PDB file of C-alpha atoms in Angstrom:
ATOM      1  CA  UNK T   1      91.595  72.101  94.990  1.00  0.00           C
ATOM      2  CA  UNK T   2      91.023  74.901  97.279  1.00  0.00           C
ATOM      3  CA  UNK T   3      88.254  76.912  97.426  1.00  0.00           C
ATOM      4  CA  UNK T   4      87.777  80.678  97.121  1.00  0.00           C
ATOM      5  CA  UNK T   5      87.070  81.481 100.262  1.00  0.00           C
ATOM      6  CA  UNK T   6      90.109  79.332 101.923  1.00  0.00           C
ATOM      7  CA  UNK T   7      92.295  81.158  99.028  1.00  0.00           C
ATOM      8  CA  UNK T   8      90.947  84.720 100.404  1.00  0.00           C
ATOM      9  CA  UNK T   9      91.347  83.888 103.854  1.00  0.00           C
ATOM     10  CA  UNK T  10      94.778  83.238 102.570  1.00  0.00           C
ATOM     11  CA  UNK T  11      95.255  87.041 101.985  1.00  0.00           C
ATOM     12  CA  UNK T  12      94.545  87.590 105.714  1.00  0.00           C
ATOM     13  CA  UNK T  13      97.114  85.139 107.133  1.00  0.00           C
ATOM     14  CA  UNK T  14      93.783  82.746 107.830  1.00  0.00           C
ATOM     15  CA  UNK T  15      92.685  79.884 107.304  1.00  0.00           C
ATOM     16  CA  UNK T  16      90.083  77.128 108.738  1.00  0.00           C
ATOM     17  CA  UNK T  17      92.842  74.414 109.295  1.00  0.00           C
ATOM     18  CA  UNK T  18      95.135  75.065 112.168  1.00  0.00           C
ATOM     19  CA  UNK T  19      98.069  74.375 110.628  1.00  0.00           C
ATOM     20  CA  UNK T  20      97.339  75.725 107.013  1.00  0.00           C
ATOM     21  CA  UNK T  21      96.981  78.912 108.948  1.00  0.00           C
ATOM     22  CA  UNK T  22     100.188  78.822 110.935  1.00  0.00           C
ATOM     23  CA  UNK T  23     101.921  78.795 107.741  1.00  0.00           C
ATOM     24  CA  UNK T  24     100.733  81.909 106.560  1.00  0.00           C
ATOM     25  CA  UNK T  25     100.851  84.008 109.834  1.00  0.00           C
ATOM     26  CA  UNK T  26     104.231  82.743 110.276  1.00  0.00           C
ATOM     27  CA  UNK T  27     104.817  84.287 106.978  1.00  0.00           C
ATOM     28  CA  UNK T  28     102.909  87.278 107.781  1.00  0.00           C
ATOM     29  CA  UNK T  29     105.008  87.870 111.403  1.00  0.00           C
ATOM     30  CA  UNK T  30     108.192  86.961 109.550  1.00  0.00           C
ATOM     31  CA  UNK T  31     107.605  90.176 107.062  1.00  0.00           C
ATOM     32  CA  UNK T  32     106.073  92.445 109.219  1.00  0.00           C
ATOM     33  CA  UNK T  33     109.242  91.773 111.282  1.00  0.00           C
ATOM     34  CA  UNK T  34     111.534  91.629 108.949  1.00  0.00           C
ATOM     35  CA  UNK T  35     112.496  88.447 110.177  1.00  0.00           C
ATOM     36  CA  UNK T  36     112.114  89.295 113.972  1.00  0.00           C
ATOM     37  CA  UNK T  37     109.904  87.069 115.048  1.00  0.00           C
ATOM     38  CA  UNK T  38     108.299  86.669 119.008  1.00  0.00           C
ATOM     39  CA  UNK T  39     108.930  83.155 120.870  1.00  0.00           C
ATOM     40  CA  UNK T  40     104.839  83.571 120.567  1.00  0.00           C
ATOM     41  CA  UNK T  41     104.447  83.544 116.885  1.00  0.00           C
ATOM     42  CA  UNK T  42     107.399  80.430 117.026  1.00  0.00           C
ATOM     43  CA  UNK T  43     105.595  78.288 119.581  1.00  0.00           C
ATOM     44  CA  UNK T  44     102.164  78.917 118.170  1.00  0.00           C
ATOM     45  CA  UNK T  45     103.584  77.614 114.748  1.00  0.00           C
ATOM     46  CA  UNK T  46     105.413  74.867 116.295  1.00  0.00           C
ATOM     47  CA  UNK T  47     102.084  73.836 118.250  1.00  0.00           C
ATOM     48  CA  UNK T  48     100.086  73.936 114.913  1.00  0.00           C
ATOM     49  CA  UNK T  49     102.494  70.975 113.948  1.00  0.00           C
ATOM     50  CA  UNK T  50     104.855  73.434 111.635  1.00  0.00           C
ATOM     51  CA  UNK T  51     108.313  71.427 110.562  1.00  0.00           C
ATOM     52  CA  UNK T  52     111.572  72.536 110.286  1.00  0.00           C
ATOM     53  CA  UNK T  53     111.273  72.375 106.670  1.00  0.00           C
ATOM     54  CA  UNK T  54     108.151  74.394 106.546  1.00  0.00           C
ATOM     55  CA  UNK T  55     109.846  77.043 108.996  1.00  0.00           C
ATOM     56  CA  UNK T  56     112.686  77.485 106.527  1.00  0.00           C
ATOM     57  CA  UNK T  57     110.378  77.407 103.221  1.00  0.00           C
ATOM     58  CA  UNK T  58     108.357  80.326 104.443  1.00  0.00           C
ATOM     59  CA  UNK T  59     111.595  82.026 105.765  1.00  0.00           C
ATOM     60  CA  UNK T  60     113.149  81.664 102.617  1.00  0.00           C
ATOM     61  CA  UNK T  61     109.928  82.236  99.979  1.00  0.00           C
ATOM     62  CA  UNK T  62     109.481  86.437 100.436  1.00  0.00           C
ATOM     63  CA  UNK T  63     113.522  86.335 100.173  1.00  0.00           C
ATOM     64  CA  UNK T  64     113.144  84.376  96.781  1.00  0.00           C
ATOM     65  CA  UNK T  65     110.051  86.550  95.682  1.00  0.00           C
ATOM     66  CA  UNK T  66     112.046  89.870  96.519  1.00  0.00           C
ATOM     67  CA  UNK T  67     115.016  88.683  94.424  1.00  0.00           C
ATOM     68  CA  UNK T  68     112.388  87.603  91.617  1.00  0.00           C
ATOM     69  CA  UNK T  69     110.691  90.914  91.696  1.00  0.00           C
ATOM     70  CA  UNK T  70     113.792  92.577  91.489  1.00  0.00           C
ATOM     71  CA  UNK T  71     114.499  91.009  88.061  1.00  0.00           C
ATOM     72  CA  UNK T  72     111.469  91.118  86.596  1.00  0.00           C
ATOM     73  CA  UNK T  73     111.388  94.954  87.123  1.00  0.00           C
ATOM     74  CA  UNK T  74     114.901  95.382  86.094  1.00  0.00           C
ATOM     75  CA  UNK T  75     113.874  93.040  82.730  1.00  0.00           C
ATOM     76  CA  UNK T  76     110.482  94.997  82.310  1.00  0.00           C
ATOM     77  CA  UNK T  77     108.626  91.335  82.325  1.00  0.00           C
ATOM     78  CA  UNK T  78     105.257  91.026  81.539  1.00  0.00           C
ATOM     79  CA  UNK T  79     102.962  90.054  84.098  1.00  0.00           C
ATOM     80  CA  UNK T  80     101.494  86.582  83.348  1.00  0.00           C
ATOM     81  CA  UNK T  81      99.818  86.138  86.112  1.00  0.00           C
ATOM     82  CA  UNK T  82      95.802  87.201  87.316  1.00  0.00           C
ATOM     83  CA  UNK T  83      96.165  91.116  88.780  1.00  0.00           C
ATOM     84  CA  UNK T  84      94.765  90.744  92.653  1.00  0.00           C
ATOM     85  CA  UNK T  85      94.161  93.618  94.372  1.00  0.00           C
ATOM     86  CA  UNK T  86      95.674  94.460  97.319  1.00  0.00           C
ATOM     87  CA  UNK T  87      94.506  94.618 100.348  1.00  0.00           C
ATOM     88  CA  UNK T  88      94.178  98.138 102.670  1.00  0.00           C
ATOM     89  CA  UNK T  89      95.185  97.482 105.956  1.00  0.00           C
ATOM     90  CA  UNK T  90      93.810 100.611 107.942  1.00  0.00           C
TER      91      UNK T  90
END
């Protein structure tokens, strides 16, 4: 189980655990660069013990979601899931 405050740290790319929070700020630089990422952001992953596997899961996940998302708005879908609010980045 995780806790709440490793879950919000989540939001923010974070975490405690060096490679839980590779994952997600690989994620994060993958995004924000639309998949343009530095050798920086690749080594500090690959340091943090990140696998192949886990490079091309997080490469592949926002693809998946975007595709989902797509659907679902097309197919008016309900929502099932808890609302979060977003961050504001300023």
């Amino acid at each position: 189980m995780v806790d709440a405050g490793e879950l919000e740290r989540a939001r923010d790319a974070e975490s405690v655990d060096a490679h839980a929070a590779a994952l997600p700020a690989l994620s994060d630089a993958i995004a924000h660069g639309c998949g343009h990422i530095g050798e920086t952001q690749f080594k500090a992953a690959r340091a943090a013990g990140v696998t192949d596997s886990e490079i091309a899961e997080v490469a592949g996940n926002p693809a998946l979601n975007i595709l989902t998302n797509y659907f679902d708005v097309l197919a008016d879908t309900d929502n099932d899931w808890p609302v979060v609010t977003p961050h504001t980045h300023g």
